[in-house]
PDB file of N, CA and C in Angstrom:
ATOM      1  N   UNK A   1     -21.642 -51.965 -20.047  1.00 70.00           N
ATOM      2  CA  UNK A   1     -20.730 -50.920 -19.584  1.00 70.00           C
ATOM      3  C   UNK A   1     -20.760 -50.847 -18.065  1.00 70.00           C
ATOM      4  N   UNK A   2     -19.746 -50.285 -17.549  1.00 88.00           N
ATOM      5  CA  UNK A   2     -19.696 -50.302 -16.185  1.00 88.00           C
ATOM      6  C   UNK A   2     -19.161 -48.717 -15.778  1.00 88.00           C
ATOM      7  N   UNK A   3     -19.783 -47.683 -16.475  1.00 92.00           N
ATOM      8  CA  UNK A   3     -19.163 -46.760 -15.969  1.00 92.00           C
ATOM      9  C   UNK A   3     -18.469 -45.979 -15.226  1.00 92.00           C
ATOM     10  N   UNK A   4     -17.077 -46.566 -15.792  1.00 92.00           N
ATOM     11  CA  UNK A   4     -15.691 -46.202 -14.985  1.00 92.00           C
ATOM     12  C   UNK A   4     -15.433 -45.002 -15.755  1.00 92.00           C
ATOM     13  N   UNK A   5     -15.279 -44.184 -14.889  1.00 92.00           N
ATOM     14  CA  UNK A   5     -15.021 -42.130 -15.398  1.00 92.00           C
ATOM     15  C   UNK A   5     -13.492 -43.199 -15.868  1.00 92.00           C
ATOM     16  N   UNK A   6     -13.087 -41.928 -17.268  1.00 87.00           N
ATOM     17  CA  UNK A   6     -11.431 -42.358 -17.682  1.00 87.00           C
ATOM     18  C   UNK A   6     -10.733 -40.911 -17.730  1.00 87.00           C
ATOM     19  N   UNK A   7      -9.843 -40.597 -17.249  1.00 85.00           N
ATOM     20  CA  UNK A   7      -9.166 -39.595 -17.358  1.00 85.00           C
ATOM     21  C   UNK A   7      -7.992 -39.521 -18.155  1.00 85.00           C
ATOM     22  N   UNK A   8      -7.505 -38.309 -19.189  1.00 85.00           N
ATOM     23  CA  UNK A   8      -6.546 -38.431 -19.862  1.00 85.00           C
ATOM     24  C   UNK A   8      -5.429 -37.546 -19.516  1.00 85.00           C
ATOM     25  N   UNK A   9      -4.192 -38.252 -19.668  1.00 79.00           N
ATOM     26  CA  UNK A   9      -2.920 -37.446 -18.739  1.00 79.00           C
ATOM     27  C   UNK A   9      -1.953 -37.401 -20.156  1.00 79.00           C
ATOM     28  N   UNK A  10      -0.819 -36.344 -19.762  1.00 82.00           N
ATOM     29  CA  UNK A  10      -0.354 -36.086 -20.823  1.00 82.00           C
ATOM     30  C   UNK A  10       1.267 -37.058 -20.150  1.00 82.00           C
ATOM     31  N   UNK A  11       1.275 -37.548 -21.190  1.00 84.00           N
ATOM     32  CA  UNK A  11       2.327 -38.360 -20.788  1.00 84.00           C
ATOM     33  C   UNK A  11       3.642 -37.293 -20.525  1.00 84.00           C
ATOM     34  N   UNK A  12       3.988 -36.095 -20.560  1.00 89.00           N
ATOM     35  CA  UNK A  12       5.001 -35.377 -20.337  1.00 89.00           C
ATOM     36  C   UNK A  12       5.437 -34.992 -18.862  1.00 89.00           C
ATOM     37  N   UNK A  13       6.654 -35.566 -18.738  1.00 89.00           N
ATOM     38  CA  UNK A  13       7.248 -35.377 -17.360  1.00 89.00           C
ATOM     39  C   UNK A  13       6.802 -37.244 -16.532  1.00 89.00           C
ATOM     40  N   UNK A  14       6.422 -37.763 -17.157  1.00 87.00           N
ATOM     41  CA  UNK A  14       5.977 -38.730 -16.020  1.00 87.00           C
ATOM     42  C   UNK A  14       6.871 -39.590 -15.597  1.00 87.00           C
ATOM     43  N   UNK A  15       7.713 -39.903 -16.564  1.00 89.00           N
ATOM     44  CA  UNK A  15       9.316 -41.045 -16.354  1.00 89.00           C
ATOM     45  C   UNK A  15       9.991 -39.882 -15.535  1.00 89.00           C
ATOM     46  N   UNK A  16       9.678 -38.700 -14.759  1.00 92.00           N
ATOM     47  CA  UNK A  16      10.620 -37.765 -13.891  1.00 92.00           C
ATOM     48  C   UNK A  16       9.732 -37.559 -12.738  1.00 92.00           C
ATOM     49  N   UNK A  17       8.198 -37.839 -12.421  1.00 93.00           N
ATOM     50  CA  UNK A  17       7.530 -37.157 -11.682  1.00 93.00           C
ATOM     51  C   UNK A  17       6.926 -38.632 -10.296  1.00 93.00           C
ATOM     52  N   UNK A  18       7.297 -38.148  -9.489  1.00 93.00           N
ATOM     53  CA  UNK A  18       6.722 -39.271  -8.740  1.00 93.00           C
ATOM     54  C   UNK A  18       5.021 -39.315  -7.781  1.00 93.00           C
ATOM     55  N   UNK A  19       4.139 -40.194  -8.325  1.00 90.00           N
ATOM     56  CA  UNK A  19       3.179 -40.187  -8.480  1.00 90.00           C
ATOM     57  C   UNK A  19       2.427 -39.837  -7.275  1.00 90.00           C
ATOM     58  N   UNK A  20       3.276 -40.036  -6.173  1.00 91.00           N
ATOM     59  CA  UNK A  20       2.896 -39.960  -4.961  1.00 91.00           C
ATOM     60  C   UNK A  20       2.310 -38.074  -4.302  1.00 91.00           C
ATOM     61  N   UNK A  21       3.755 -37.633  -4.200  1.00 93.00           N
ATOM     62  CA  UNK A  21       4.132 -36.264  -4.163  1.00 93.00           C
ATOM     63  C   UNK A  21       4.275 -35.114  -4.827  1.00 93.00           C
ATOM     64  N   UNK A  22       4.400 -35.565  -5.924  1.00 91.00           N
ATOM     65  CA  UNK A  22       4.134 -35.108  -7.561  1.00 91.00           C
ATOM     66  C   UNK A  22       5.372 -34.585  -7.619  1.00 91.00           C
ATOM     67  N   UNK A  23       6.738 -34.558  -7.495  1.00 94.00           N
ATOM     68  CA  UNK A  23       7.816 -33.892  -7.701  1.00 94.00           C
ATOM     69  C   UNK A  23       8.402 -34.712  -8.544  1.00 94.00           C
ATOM     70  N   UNK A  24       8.847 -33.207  -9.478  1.00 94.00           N
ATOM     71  CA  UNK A  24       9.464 -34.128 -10.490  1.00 94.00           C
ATOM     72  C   UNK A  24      10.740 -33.481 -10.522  1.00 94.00           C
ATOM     73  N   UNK A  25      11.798 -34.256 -11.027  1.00 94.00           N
ATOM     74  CA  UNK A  25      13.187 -33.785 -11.484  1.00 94.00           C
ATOM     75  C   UNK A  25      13.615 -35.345 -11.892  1.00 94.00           C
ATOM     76  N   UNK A  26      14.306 -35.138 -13.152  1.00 92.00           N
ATOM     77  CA  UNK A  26      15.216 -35.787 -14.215  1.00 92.00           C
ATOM     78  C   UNK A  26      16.014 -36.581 -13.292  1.00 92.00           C
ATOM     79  N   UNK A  27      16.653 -36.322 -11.853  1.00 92.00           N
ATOM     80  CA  UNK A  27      17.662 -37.504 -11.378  1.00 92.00           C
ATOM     81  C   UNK A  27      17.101 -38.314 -10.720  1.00 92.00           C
ATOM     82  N   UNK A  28      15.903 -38.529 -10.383  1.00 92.00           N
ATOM     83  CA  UNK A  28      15.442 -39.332  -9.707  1.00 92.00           C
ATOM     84  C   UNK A  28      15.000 -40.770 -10.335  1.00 92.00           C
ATOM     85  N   UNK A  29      14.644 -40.585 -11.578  1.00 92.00           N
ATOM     86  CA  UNK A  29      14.928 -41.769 -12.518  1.00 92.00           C
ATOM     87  C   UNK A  29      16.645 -42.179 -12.445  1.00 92.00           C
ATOM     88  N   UNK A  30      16.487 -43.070 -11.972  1.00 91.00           N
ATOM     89  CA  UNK A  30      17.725 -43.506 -11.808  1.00 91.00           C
ATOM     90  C   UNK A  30      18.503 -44.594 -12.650  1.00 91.00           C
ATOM     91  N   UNK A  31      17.744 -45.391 -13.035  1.00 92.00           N
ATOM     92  CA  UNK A  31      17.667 -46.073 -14.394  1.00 92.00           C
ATOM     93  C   UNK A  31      16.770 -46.695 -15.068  1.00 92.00           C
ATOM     94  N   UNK A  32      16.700 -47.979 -16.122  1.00 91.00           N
ATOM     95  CA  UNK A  32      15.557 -47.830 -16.980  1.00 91.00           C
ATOM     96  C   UNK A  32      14.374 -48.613 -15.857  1.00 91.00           C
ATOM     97  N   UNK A  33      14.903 -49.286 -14.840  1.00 93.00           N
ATOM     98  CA  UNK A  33      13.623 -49.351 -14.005  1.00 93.00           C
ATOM     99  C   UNK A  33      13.848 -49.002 -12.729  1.00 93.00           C
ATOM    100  N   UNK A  34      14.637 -48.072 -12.377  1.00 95.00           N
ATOM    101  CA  UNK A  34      14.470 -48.091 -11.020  1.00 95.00           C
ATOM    102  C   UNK A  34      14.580 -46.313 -10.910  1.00 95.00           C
ATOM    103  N   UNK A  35      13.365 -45.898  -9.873  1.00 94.00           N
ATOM    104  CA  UNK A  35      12.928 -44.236  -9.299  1.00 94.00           C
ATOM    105  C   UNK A  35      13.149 -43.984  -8.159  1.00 94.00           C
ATOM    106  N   UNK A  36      13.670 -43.290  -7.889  1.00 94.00           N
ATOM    107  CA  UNK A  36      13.878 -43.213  -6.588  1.00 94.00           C
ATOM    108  C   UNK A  36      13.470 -41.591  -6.315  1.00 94.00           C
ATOM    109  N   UNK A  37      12.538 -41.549  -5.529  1.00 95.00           N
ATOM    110  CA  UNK A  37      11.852 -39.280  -5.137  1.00 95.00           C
ATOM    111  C   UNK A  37      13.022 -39.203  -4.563  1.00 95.00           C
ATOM    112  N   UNK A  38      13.212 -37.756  -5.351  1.00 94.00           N
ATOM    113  CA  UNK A  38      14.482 -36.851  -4.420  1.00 94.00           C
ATOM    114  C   UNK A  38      13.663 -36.207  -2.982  1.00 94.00           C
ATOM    115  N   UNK A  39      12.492 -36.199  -2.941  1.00 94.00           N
ATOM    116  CA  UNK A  39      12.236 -35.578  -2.044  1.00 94.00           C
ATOM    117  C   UNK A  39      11.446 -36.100  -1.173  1.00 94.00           C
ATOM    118  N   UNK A  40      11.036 -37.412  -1.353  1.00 92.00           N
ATOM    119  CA  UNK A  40      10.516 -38.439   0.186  1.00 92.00           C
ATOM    120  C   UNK A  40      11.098 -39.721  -0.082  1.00 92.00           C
ATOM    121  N   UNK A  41      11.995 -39.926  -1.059  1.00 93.00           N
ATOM    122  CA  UNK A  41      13.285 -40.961  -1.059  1.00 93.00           C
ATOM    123  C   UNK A  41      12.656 -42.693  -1.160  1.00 93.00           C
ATOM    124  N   UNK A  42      11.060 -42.604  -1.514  1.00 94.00           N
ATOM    125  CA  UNK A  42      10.451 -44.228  -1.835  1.00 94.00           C
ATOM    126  C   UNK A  42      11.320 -44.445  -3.046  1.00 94.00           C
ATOM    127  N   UNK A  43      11.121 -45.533  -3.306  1.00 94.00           N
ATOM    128  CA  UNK A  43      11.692 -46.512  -4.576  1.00 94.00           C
ATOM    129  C   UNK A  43      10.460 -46.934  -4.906  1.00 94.00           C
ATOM    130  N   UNK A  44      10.123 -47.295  -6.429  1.00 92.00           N
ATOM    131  CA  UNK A  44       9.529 -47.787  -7.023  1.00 92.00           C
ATOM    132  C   UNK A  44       9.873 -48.109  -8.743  1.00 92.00           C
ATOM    133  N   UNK A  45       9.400 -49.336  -9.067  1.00 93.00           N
ATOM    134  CA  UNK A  45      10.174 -49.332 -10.845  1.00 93.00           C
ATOM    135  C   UNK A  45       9.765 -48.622 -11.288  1.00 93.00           C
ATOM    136  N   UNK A  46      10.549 -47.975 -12.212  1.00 92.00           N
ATOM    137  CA  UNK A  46       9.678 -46.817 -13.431  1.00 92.00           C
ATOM    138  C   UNK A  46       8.919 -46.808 -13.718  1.00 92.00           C
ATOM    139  N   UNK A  47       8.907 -47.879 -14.603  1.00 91.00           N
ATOM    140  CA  UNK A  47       7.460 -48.101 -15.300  1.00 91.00           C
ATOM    141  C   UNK A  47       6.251 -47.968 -14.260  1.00 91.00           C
ATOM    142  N   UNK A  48       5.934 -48.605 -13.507  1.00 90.00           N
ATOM    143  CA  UNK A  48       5.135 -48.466 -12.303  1.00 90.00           C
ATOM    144  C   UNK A  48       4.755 -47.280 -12.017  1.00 90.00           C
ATOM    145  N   UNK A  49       5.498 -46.624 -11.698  1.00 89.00           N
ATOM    146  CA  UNK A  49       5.661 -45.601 -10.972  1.00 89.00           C
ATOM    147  C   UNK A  49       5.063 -44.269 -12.100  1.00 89.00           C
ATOM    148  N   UNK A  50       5.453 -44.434 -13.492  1.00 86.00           N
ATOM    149  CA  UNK A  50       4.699 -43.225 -14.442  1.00 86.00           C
ATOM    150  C   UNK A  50       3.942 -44.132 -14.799  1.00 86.00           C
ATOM    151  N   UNK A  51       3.151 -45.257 -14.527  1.00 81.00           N
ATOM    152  CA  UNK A  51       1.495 -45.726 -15.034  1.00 81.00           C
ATOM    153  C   UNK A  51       0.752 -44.661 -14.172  1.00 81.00           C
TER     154      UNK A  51
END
């Protein structure tokens, strides 16, 4: 074992929330891979972006 602490997140809101800033809103998913923050305007793919 290599005791790595694991933390558990609730997957709700995360395809809306950007990981950075934590703001979330529904338009910023912009499509099935592409996010864009309404409110510091990075891009990152979805998926990526709610891992």
């Amino acid at each position: 074992m290599h005791n790595i602490p694991l933390f558990g997140a609730s997957a709700k809101y995360t395809s809306q929330t950007y990981h950075m800033c934590g703001t979330v809103d529904a338009e910023s998913r912009i499509s099935r891979d592409k996010f864009i923050c309404i409110n510091c305007t990075r891009v990152f793919h979805a998926d990526v972006n709610a891992a």
